[in-house]
Coordinates of C-alpha atoms in Angstrom, one line a residue:
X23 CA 0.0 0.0 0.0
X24 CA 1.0 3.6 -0.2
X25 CA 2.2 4.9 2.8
X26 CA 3.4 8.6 1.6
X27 CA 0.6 11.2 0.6
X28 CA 1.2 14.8 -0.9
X29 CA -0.8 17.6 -0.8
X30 CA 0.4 20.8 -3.2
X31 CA -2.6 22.8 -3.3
X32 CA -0.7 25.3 -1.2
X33 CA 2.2 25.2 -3.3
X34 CA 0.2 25.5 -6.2
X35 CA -1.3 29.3 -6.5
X36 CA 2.2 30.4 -6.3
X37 CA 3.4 28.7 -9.7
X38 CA 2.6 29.1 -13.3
X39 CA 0.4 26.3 -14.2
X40 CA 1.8 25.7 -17.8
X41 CA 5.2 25.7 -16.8
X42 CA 4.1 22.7 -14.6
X43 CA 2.8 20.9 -17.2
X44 CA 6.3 21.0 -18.2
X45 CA 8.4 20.5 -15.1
X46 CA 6.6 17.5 -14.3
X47 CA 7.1 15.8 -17.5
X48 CA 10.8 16.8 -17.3
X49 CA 10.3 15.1 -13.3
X50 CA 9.1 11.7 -15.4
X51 CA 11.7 11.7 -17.6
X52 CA 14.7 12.1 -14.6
X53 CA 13.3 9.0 -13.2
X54 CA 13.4 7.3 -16.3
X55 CA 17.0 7.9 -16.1
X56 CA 17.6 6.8 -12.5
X57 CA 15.3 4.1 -13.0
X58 CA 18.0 3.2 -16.6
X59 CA 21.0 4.2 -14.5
X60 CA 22.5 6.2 -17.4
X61 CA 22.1 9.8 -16.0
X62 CA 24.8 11.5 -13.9
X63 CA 27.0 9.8 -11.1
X64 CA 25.3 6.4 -12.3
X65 CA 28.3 4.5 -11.0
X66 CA 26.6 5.3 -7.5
X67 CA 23.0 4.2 -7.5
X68 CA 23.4 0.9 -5.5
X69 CA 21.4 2.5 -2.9
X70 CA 18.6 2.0 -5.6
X71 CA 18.7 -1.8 -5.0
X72 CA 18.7 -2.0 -1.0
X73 CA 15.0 -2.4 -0.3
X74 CA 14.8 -5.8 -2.6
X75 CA 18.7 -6.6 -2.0
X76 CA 19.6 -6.1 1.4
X77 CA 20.0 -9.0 3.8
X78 CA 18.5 -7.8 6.9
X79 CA 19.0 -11.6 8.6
X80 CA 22.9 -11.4 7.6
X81 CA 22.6 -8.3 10.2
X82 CA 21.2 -9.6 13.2
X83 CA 23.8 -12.9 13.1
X84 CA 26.5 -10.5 12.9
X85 CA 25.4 -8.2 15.9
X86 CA 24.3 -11.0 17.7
X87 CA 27.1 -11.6 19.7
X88 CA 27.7 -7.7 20.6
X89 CA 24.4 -7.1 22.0
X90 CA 24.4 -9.8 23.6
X91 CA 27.3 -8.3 26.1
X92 CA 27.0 -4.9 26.2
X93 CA 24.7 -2.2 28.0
X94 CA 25.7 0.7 25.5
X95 CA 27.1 1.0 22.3
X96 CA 28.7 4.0 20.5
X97 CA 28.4 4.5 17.0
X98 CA 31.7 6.3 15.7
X99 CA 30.8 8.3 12.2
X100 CA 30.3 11.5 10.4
X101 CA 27.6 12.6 7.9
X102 CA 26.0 9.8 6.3
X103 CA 27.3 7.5 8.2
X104 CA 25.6 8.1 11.2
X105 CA 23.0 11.0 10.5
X106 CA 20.6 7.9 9.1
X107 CA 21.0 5.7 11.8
X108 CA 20.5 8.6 14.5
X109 CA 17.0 9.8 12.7
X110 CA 15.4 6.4 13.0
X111 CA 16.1 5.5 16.2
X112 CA 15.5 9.0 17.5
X113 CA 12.0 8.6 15.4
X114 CA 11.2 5.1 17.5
X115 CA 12.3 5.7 20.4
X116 CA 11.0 7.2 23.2
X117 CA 12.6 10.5 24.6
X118 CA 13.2 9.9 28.3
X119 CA 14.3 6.6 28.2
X120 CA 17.4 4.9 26.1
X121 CA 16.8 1.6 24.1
X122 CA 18.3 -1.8 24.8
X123 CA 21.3 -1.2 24.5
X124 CA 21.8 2.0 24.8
X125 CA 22.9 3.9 21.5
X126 CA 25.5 6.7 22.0
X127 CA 26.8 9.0 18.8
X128 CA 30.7 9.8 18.7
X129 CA 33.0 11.1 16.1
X130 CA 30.5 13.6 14.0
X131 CA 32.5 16.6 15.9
X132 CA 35.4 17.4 17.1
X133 CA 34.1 19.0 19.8
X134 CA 35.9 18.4 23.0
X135 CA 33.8 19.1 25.9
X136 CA 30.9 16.4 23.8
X137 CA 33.8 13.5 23.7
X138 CA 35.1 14.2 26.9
X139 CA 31.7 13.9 28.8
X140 CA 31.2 10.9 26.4
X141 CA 34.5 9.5 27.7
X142 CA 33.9 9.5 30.9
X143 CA 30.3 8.3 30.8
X144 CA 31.2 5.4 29.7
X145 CA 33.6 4.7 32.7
X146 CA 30.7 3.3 34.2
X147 CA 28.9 1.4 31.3
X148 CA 29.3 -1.8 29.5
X149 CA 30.6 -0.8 25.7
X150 CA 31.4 -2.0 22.9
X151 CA 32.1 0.3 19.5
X152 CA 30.2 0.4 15.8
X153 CA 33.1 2.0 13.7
X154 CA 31.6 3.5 10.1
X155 CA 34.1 4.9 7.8
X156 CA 35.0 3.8 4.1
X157 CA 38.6 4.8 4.4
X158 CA 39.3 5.2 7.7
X159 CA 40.7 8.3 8.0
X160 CA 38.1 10.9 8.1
X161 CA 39.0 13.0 10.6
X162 CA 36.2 13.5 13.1
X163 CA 35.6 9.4 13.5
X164 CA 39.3 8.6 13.0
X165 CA 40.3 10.7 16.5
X166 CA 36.8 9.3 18.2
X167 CA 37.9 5.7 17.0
X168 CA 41.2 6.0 18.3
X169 CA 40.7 6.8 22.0
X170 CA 37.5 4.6 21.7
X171 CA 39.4 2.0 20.6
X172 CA 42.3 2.6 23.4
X173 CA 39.8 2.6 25.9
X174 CA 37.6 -0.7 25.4
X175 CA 41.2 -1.6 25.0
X176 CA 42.5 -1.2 28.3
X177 CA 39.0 -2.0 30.1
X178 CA 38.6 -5.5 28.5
X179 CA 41.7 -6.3 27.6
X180 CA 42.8 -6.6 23.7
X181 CA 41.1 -10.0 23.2
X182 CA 38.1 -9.6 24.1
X183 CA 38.1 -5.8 22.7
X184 CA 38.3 -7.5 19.2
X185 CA 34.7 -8.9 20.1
X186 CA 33.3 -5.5 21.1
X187 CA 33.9 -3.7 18.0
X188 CA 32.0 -4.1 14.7
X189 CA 33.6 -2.0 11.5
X190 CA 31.3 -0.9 9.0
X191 CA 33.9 -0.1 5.6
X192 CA 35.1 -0.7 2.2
X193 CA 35.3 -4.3 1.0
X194 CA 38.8 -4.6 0.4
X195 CA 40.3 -0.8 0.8
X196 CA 41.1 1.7 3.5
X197 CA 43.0 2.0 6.6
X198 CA 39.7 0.6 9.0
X199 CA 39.7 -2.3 6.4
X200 CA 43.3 -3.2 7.0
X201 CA 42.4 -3.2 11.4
X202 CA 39.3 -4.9 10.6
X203 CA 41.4 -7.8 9.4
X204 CA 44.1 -8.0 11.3
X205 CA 42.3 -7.4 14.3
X206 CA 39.4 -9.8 13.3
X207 CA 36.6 -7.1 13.8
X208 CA 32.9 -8.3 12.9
X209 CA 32.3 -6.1 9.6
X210 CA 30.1 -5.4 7.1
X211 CA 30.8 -3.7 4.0
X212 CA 30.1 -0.6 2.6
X213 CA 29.2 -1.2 -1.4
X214 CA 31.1 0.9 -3.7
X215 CA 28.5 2.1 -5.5
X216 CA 26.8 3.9 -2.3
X217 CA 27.3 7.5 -1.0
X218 CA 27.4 8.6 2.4
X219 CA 24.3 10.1 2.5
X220 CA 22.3 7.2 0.5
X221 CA 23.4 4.8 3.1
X222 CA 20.7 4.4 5.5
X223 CA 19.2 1.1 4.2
X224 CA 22.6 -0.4 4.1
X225 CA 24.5 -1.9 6.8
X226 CA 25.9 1.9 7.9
X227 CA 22.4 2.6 8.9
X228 CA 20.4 -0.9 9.6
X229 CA 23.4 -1.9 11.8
X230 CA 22.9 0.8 14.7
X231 CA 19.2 0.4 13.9
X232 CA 18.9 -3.3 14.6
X233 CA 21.4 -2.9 18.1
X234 CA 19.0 -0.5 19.0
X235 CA 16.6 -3.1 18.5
X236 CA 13.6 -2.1 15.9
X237 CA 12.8 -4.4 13.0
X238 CA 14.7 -3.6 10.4
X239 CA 12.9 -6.0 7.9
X240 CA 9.8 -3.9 8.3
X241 CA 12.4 -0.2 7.4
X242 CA 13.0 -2.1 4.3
X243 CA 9.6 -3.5 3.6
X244 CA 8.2 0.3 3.7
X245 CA 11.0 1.2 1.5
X246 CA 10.9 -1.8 -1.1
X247 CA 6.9 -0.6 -1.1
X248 CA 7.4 2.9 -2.0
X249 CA 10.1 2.2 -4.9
X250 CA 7.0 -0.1 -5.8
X251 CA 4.5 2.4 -6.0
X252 CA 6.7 5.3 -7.5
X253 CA 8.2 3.6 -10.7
X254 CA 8.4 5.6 -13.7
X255 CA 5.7 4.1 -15.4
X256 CA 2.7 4.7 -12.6
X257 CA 0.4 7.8 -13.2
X258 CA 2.0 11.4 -12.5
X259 CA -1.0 12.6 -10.3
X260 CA -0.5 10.1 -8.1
X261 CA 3.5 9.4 -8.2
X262 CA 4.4 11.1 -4.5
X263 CA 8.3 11.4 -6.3
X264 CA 7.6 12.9 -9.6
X265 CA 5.1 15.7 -7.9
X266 CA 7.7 16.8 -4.9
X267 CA 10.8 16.7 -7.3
X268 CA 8.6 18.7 -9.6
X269 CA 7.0 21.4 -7.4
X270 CA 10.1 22.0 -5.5
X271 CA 12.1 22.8 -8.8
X272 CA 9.6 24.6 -9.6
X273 CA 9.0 27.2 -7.0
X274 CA 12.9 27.2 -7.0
X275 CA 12.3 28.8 -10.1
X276 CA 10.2 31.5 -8.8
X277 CA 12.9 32.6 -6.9
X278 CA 11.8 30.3 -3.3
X279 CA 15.5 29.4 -3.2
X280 CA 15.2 27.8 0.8
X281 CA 13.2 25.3 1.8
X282 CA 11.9 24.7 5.3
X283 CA 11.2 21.1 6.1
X284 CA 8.6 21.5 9.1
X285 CA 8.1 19.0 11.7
X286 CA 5.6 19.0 15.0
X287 CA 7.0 16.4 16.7
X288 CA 10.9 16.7 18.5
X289 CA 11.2 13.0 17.5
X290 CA 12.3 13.5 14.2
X291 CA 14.8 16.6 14.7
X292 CA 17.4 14.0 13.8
X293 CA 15.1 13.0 10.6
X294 CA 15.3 16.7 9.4
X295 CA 19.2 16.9 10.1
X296 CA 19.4 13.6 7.6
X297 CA 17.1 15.8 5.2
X298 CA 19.7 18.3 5.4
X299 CA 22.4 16.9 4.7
X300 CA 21.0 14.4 1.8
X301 CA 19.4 17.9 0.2
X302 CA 22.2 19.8 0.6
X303 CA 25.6 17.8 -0.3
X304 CA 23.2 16.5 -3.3
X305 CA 21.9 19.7 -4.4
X306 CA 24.1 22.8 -3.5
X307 CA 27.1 22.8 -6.2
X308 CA 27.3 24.5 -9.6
X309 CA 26.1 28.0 -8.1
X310 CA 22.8 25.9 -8.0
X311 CA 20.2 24.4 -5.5
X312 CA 17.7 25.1 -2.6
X313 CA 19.1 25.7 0.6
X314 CA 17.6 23.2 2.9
X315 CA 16.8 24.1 6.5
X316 CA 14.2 22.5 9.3
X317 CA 12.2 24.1 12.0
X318 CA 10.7 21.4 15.0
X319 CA 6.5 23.4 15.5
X320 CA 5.5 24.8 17.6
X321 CA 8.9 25.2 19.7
X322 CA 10.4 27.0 16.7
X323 CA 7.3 29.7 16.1
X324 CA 8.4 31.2 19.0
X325 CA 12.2 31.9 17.1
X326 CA 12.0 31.8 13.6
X327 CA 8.6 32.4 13.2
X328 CA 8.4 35.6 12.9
X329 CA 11.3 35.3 9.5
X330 CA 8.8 32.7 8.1
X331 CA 5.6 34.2 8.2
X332 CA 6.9 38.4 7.0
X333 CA 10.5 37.8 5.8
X334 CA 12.2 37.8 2.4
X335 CA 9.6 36.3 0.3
X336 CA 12.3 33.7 -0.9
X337 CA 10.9 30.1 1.1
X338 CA 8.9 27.6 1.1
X339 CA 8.2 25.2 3.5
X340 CA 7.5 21.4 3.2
X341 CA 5.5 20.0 6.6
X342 CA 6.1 16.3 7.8
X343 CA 1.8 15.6 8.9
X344 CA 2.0 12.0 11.0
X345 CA -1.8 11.4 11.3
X346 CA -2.1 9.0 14.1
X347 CA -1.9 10.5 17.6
X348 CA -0.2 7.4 19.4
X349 CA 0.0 8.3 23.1
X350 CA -2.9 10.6 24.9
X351 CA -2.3 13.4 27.1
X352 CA -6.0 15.0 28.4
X353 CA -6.0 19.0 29.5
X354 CA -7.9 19.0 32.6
X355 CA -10.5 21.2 33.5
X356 CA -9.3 23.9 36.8
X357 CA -11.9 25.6 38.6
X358 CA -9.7 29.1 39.1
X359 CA -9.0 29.1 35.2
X360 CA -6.7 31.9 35.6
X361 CA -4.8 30.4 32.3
X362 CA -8.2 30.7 30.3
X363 CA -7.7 27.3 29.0
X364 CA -11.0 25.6 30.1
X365 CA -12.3 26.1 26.8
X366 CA -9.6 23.2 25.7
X367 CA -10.7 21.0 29.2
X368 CA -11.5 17.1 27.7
X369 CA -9.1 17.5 24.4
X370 CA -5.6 16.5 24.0
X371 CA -2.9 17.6 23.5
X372 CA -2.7 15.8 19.8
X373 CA -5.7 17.7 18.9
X374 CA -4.1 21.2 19.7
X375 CA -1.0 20.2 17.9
X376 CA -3.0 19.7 15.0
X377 CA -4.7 22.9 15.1
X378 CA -1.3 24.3 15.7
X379 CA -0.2 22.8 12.1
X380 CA -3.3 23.8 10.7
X381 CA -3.3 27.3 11.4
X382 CA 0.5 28.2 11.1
X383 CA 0.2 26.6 6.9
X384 CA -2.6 29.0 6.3
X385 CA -0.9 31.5 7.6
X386 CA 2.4 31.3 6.2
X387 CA 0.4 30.3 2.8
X388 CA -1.7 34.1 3.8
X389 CA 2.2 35.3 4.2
X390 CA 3.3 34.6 1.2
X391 CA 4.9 31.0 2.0
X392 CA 4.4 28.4 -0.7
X393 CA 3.0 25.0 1.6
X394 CA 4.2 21.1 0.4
X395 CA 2.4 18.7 3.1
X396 CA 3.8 15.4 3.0
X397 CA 1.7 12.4 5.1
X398 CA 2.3 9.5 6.8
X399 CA -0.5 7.3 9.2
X400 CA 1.5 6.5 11.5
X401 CA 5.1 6.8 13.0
X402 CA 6.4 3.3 12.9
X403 CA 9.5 1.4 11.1
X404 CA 7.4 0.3 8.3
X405 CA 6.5 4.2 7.4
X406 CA 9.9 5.6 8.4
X407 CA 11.4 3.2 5.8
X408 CA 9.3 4.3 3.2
X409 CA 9.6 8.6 3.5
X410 CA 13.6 7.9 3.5
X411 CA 12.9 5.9 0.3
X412 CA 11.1 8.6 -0.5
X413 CA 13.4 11.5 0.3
X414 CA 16.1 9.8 -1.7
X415 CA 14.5 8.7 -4.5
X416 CA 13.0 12.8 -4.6
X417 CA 16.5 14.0 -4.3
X418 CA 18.1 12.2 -7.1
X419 CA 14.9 13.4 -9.6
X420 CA 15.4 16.6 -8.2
X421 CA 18.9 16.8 -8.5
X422 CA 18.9 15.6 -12.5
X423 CA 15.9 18.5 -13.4
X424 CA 18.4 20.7 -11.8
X425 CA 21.4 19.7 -13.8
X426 CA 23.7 18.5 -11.0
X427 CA 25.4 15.1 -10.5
X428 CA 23.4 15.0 -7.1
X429 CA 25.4 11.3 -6.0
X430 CA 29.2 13.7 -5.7
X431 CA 30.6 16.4 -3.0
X432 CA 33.2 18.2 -4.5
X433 CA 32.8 20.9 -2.4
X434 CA 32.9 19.0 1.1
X435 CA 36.7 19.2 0.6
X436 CA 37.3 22.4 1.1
X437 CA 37.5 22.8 4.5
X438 CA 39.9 19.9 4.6
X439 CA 42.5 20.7 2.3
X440 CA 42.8 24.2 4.2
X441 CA 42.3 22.7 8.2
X442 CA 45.1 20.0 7.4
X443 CA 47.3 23.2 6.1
X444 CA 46.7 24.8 9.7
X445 CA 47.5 21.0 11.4
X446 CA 50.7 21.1 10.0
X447 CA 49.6 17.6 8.1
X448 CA 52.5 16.6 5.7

């Protein structure tokens, strides 16, 4: 069944309606060219194949052993190798209390104070390590690895270490490939043909998934479900990729050059980080693309509110609308009501939420804000699979009616080449 709906009536008013005639063909066609693999950066679309390919059982034998021992376990990466991860479990879990074991991030900073508290949290804990890295040597989760790897190390002893750490890498390449097997790590492999940020579905993200314990055969079931449903050949109107690669290209033409992804629930602020940086890195090269950006409703109303509903006239903003309420909280009726919130007394708090969502799209529609709402039933792993399908199959179409190769990053190495300058690196 479908489990994505789009609404762009909201979006609609703002574009020129013969021009979408045309975008949306030019949509259909990109796909045809994903789907054929002959379009830009097509020695990268492995990730295209995960939902029917992956081997979700080869997963749980391998992190059978390590879950088996430990209390917490610390996922060392950077980007897209642990952005994925991080969103889903964030998604499932609930907020106050860690899952079984307990999954800690390290390496996607080099923030000192975060890995020194980290450090010496884990003093106290039962660890072992997830290592994700297709060379080895990135920066951030090569440091994080190397006192991690000291540490479990000198706890356990270096035997029984070798048990406690799983590396997630290149098949046959890279300095974490070498440890792997000398060491005799657990690993998995990271395919050649996938990118950082198309990773999720793959070991780099269904690993740290499964430790966290959610059913990772259901992520890939939504997923496999949604490639179903959005093939080149099904109808336009109803194609959920075709008509968000489309109208988002579209009002990028009209000048809405940032796009807001909107979400009213705190659970998925790691969801719209992973939308980030799969948008971004795929998007933003050339002197092209839509600068992606997310807001968590209603907390951020009270901040950038204000910019979204009478700023620069140069967003829009696409809403993540999870229909089922899950959990009930009632507002009680007080006698004094010096709040002046009886008028709420015997509704919850999902109800007011809603209303929330309602009323700030037609407003920001009223402002001037082109609206995409994109809808899901429920939260669960068989829908979260499915919307990052969905995401990454979007950004690839997008990226082609854009005219980028959206499966490279030139740009990311920048930074690099001038902070290994100021290191002093030979």
């Amino acid at each position: 069944m479908e489990s994505i709906k789009i609404n762009i009536e909201n979006a609609f008013s703002f574009i020129n309606s013969k021009k979408w005639d045309v975008v949306i063909r030019k949509a259909q066609k990109a796909l045809v060219t994903l789907e054929k693999g002959n379009g830009l950066g097509n020695d990268f679309l492995g990730w295209l194949k995960l939902p029917e390919s992956m081997d979700y059982k080869d997963i749980y034998t391998g992190i059978s052993e390590l879950r088996s021992k430990v209390n917490t376990v610390v996922v060392v990466g950077i980007g897209g190798s642990y952005l994925g991860a991080r969103a889903v479990i964030s998604a499932l879990s609930n907020i106050f209390e860690p899952t079984k074991p307990e999954i800690l991030f390290a390496g996607n900073s080099l923030d000192e104070n975060y890995h020194y508290d980290l450090f010496n949290y884990l003093q106290n804990r039962n660890f072992g390590i997830v290592v994700i890295s297709k060379s080895g040597t990135t920066t951030e989760p090569a440091i994080a690895f190397r006192i991690l790897k000291k540490m479990v190390e000198s706890k356990y002893g270096v035997e029984e270490a070798r048990s406690r750490i799983i590396a997630i890498t290149d098949k046959v390449r890279g300095a974490l490939r070498k440890l792997a097997d000398e060491e005799g790590y657990k690993s998995f492999i990271i395919a050649d043909d996938i990118g950082g940020r198309f990773s999720v579905l793959s070991p780099v993200g269904l690993v740290p998934i499964a430790l966290a314990g959610f059913d990772i055969a259901k992520i890939l079931e939504g997923a496999k479900d949604l490639n179903k449903y959005t093939k080149s050949d099904k109808s336009i109107d109803d194609n959920v990729v075709i008509k968000y690669a489309a109208i988002r290209n579209l009002l990028y033409q009209r000048g809405k050059n940032i796009e807001i992804l909107t979400s009213y629930s705190p659970k998925l602020f790691f969801l719209v980080e992973w939308w980030k940086q799969l948008y971004g890195e795929s998007e933003g090269k050339g002197g092209k693309g839509i600068f992606p950006v997310g807001v968590i409703n209603t907390t951020d109303l009270h901040s950038l509110g204000q910019y979204i509903q009478e700023g620069e006239r140069m967003i829009f903003e696409t809403v993540l609308d999870i229909k089922a309420k899950g959990a009930k909280v009632e507002i009680p009726e007080i006698e004094e009501d010096l709040d002046n919130l009886n008028y709420l007394a015997g509704k919850d708090m999902h109800y007011v939420n809603q209303m929330a969502k309602q009323g700030t799209l037609l407003a920001h529609v009223d402002g001037g804000v082109p609206n995409i709402k994109l809808s899901l039933s429920t939260l669960d792993e068989y829908n979260i699979g499915a919307l990052l399908f969905f995401f990454e199959k979007a950004c690839a179409v997008s990226g082609y009616i854009l005219g980028v190769n959206p499966f490279d990053q030139p740009g990311v190495e920048a930074y690099k080449s001038k902070m290994f300058e100021l290191l002093g690196k030979l």
